[in-house]
Short mmCIF file of C-alpha atoms and ligand atoms in Angstrom, two decimals:
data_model
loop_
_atom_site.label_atom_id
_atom_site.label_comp_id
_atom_site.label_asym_id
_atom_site.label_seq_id
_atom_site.Cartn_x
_atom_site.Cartn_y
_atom_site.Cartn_z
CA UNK X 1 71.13 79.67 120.06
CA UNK X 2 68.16 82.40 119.57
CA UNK X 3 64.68 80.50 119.34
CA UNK X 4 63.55 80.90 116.11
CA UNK X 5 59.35 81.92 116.17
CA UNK X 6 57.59 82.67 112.84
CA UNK X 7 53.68 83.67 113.15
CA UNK X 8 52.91 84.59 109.64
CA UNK X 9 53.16 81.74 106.91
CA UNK X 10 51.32 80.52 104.04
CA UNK X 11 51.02 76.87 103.17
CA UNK X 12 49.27 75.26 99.48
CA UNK X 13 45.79 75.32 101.17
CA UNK X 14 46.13 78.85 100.27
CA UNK X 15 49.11 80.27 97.70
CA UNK X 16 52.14 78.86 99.37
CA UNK X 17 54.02 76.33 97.39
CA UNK X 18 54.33 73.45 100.42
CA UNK X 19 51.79 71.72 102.10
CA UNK X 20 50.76 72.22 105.56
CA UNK X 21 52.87 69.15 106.47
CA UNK X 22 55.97 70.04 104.59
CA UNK X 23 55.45 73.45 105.89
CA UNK X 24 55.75 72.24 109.64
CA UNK X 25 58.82 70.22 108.46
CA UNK X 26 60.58 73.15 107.03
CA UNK X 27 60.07 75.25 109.60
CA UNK X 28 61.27 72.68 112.52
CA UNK X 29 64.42 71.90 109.79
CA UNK X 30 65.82 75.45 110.09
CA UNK X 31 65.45 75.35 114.23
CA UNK X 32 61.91 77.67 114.50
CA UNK X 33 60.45 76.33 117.25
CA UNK X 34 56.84 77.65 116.94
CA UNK X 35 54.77 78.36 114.41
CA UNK X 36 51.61 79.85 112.72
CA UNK X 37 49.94 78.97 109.65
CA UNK X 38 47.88 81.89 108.42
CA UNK X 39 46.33 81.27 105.09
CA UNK X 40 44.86 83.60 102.77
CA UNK X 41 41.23 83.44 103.18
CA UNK X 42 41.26 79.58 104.63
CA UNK X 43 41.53 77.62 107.85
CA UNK X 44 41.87 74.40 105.50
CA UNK X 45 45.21 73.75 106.16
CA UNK X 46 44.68 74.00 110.24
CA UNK X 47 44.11 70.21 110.67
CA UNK X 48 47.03 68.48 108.71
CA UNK X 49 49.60 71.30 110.46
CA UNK X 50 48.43 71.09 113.91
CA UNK X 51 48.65 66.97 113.80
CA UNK X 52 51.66 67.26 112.09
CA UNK X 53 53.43 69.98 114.31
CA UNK X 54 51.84 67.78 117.41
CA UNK X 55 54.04 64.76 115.95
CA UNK X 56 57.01 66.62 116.08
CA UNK X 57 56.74 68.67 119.30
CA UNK X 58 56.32 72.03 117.58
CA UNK X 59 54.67 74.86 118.92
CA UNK X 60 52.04 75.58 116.93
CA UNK X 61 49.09 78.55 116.63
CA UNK X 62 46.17 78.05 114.07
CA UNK X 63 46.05 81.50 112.32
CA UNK X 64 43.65 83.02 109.29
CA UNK X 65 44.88 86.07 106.89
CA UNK X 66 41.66 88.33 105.57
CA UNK X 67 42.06 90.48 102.36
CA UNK X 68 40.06 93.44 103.97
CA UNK X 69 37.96 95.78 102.04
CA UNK X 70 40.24 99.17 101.94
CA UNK X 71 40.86 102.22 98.96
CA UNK X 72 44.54 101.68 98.26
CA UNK X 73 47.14 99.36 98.76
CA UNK X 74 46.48 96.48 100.36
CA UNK X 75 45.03 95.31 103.55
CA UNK X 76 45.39 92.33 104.91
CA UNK X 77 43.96 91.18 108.56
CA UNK X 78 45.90 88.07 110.75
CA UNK X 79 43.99 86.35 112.90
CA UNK X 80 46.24 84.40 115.77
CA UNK X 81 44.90 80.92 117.72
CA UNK X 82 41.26 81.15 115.92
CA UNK X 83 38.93 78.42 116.60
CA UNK X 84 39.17 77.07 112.99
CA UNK X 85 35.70 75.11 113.29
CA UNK X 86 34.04 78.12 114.68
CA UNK X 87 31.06 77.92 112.17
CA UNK X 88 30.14 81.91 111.64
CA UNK X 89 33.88 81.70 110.42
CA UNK X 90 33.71 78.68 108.53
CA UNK X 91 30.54 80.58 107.05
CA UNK X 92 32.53 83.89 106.22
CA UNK X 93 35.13 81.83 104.12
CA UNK X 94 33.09 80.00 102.34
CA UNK X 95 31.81 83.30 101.03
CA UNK X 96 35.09 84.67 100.35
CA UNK X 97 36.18 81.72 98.56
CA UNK X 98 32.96 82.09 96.03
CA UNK X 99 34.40 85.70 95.70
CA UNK X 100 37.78 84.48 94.64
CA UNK X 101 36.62 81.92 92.20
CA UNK X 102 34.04 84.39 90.29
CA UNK X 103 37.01 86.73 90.20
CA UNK X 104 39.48 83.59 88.72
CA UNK X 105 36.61 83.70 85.80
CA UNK X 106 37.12 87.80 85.34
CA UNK X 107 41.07 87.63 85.50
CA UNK X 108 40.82 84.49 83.08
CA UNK X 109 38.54 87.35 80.44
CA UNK X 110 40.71 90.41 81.50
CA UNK X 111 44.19 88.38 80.53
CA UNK X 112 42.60 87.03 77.29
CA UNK X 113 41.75 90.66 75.87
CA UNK X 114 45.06 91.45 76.46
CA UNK X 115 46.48 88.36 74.34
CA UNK X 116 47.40 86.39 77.30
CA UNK X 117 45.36 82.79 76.42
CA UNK X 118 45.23 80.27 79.35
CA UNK X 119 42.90 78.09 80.78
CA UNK X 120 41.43 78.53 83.59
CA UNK X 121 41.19 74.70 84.15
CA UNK X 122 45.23 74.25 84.43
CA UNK X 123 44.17 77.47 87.25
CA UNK X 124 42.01 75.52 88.54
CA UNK X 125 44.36 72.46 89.27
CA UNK X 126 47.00 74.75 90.26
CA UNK X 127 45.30 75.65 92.74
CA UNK X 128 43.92 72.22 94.12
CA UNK X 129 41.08 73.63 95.77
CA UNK X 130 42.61 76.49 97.80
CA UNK X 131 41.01 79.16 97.11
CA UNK X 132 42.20 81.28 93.70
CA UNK X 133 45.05 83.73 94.64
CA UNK X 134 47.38 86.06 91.95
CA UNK X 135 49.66 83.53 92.24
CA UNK X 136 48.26 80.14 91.23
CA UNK X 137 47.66 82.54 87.63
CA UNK X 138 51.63 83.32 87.68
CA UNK X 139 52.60 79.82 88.00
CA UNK X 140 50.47 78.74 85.02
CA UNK X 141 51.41 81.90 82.94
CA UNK X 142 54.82 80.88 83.63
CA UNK X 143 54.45 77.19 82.64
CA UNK X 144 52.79 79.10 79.07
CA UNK X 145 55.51 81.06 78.40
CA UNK X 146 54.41 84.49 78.94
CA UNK X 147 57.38 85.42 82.04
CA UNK X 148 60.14 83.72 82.78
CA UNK X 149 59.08 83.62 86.21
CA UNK X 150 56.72 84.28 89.01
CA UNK X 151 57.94 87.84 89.78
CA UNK X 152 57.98 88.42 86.36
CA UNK X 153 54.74 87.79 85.84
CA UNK X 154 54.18 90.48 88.67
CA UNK X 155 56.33 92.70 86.66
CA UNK X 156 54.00 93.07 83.86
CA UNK X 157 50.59 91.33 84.81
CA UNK X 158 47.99 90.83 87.36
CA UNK X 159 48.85 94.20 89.38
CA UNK X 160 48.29 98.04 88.96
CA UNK X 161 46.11 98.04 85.80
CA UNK X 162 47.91 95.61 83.94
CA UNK X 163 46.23 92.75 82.54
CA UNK X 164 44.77 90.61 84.48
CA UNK X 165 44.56 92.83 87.62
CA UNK X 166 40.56 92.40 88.50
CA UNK X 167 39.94 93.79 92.06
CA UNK X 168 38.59 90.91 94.49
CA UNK X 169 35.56 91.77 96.70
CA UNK X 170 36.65 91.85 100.14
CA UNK X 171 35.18 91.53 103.34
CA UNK X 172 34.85 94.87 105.74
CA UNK X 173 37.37 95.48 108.28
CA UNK X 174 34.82 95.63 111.34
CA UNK X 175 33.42 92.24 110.47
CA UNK X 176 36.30 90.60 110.46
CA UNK X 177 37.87 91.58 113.10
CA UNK X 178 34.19 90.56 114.81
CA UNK X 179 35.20 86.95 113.52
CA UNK X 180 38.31 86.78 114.39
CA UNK X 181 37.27 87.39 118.04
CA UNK X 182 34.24 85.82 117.90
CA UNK X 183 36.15 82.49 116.74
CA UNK X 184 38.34 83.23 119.76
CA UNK X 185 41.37 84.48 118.44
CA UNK X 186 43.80 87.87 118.37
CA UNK X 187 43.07 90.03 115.10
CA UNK X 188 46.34 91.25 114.18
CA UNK X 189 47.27 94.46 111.66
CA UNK X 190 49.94 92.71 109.03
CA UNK X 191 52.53 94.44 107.49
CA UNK X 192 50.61 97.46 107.91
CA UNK X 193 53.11 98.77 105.01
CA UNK X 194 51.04 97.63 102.77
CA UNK X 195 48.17 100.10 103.38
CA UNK X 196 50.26 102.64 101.54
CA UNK X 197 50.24 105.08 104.13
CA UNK X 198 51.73 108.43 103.36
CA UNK X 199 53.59 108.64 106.95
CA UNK X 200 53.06 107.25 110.02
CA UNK X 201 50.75 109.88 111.49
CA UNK X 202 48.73 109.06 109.05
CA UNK X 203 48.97 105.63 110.35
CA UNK X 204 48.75 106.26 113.84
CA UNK X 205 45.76 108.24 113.59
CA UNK X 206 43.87 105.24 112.04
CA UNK X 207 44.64 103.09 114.90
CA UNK X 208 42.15 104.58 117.54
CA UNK X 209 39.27 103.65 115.09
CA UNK X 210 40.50 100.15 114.72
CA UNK X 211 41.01 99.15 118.33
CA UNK X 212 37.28 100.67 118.38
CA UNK X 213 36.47 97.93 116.27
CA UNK X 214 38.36 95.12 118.49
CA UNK X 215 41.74 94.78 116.53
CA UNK X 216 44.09 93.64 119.27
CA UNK X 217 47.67 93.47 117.85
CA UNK X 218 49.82 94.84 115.10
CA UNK X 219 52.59 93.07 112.63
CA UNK X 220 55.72 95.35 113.34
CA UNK X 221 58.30 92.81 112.26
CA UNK X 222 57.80 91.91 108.59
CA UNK X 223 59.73 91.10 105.46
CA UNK X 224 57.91 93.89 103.69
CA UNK X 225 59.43 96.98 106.45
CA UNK X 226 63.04 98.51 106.85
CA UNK X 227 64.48 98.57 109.77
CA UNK X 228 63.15 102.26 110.35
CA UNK X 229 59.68 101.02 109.65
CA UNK X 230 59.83 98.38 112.02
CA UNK X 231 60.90 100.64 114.89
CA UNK X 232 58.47 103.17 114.48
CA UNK X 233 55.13 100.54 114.06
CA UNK X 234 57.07 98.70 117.09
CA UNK X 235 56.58 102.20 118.75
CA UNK X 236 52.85 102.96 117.81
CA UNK X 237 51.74 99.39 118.45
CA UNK X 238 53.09 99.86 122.37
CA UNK X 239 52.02 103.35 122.65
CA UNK X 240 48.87 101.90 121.58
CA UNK X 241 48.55 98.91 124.07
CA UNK X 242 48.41 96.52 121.22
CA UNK X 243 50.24 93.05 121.21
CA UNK X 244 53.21 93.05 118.96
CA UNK X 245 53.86 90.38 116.20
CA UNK X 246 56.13 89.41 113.52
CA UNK X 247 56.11 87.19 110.82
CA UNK X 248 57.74 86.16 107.57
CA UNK X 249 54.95 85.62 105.05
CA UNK X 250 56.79 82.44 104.20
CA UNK X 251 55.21 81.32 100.79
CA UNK X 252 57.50 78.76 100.32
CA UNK X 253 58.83 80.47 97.02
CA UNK X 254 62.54 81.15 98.03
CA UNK X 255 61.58 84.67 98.78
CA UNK X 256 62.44 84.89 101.95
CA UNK X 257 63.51 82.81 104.81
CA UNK X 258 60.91 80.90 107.38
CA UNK X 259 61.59 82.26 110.96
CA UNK X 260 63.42 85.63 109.45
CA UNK X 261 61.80 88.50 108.15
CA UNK X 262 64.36 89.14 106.13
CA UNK X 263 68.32 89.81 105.48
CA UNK X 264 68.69 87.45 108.58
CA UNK X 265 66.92 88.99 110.81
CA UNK X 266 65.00 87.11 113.60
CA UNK X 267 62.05 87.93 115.45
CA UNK X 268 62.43 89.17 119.56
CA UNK X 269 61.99 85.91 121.55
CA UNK X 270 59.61 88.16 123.90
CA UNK X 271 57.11 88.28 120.75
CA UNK X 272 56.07 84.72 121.58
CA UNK X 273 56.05 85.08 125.46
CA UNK X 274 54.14 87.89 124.98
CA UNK X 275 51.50 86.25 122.74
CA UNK X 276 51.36 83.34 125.71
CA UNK X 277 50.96 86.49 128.51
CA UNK X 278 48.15 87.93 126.49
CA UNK X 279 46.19 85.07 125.68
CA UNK X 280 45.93 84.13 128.72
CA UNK X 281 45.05 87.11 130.25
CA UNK X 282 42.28 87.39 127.21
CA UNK X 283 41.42 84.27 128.52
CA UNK X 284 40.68 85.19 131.44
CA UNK X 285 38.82 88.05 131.32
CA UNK X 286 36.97 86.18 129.03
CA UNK X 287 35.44 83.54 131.96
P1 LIG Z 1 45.34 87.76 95.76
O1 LIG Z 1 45.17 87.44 97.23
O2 LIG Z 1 44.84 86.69 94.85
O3 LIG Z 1 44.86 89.13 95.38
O4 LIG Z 1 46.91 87.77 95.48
C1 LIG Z 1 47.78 88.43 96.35
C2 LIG Z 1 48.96 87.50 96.56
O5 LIG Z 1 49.75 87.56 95.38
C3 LIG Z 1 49.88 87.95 97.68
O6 LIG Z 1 49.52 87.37 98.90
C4 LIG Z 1 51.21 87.42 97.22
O7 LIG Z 1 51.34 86.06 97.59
C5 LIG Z 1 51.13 87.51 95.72
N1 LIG Z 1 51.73 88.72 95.17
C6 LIG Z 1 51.15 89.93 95.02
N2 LIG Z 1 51.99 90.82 94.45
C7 LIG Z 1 53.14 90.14 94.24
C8 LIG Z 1 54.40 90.49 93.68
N3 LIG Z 1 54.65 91.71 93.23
N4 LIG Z 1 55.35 89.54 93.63
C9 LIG Z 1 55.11 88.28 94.08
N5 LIG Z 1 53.94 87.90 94.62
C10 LIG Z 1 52.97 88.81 94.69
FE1 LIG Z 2 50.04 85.29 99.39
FE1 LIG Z 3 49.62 89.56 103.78
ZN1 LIG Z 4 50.50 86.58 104.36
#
């Protein structure tokens, strides 16, 4: 049987439904056999899923996901193996977090104009202290009434100038990647689908700047990409000398499958070996 590797998962110390714990369990239940937890904006789950994955014998990487500071679409930043009590970082995300939760306030104003009336205290306890994501809002809205479900919700709220969608501020590309390395770990492009690209030269031709900056690797297996979208980031990210990833985005909401990024599909064992080759070698250049 195929190792199963998954380095792009959310957990409930950011806006996955299971906690770091449960998370590890889930993932060593359907045979991956190592992991990374990459939280939105938060290394707060680090601690209880390294232990945990320790217990068990799971490989595991402590990761970090940045909402970066970009015009359209989204951008979003992994960081792989960061030294999660590196304090500039600690610093950073603190920061971020104050961002989110002055933004929970806005969202909270922005839904309420539009007729949608709930408390941000029940958002509040949703989210347990993690900080304030899009979907901690859904899963109260839901429990109101006002969608039947979470992708509902997304259907008609919180996104593209419909209520409730209040831009966060972000943090700039350069200085996270400058975190990121500075806390000792890999920045990684995710799903770079998400910037909203209108074709791949488009994409390629940003890469050059961002290697500038120190980004390192790129996501070409993910969920979000076809199977012609994977091969052709796959193709950039070598012609590009950056390490190649892949990763779910497990959120623990029956979306997709941990260890898959989707319709069954499994991530290239070499993915992981070459992670292993390149830290190392990062490592030592490092000394
Ligand atoms: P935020 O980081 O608070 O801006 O929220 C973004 C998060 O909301 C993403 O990481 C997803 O987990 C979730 N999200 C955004 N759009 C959708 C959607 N259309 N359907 C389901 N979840 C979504
Ligand atoms: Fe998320
Ligand atoms: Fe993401
Ligand atoms: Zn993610």
């Amino acid at each position: 049987v195929k190792k199963k590797i998954d380095l792009h998962t959310h957990s409930s110390a950011s806006d996955g439904l299971l906690s770091p714990s449960e998370l590890v369990d889930h993932a060593v239940a359907n045979g991956v056999s190592a992991l990374a937890l990459t939280d939105h904006d938060t290394v707060d789950g680090l601690d209880e899923a390294l232990e945990h994955a320790g217990r068990l014998g799971l490989e595991f990487i402590p990761g970090v996901e940045f909402s970066v500071e970009y015009p359209r679409g989204s951008f979003h930043l992994v960081g792989l193996h960061v030294d999660h009590a590196h304090e500039e970082l600690l610093e950073a995300l603190r920061e971020l977090k104050k961002f989110r939760d002055s933004r929970a306030e806005r969202i909270i104003l922005d839904l309420k104009s539009c007729g949608v009336d709930i408390p941000l205290d029940d958002v509040l306890s949703e989210a347990g202290g993690a900080p304030i994501g899009k979907p901690h809002f859904a899963r109260v809205m839901v429990r109101f009434g006002f969608a039947a479900n979470v992708e509902e919700v997304f259907l008609n709220y919180l996104v593209d100038g419909k209520p409730g969608d209040v831009k966060k501020e972000k943090i700039e590309l350069s200085r996270a990647i400058g975190l990121i390395r500075k806390a000792g770990g890999i920045p990684v492009l995710a799903h770079p689908v998400s910037l909203e690209f209108a074709s791949f030269r488009e994409l390629e031709d940003m890469i050059p700047g961002m290697i500038e900056m120190g980004l390192e690797g790129i996501e070409a297996y993910a969920c979000m990409h076809t199977p012609e979208q994977v091969d052709a980031i796959l193709d950039i990210g070598r012609r590009h000398g950056l390490l190649v990833t892949g990763g779910s985005d497990f959120h623990g909401d029956g979306k997709v499958e941990i260890g898959s990024y989707g319709d069954g599909r499994k991530f290239p064992a070499e993915l992981l070996d070459e992670l292993r080759t390149y830290r190392m070698k990062s490592a030592a250049r490092r000394i």
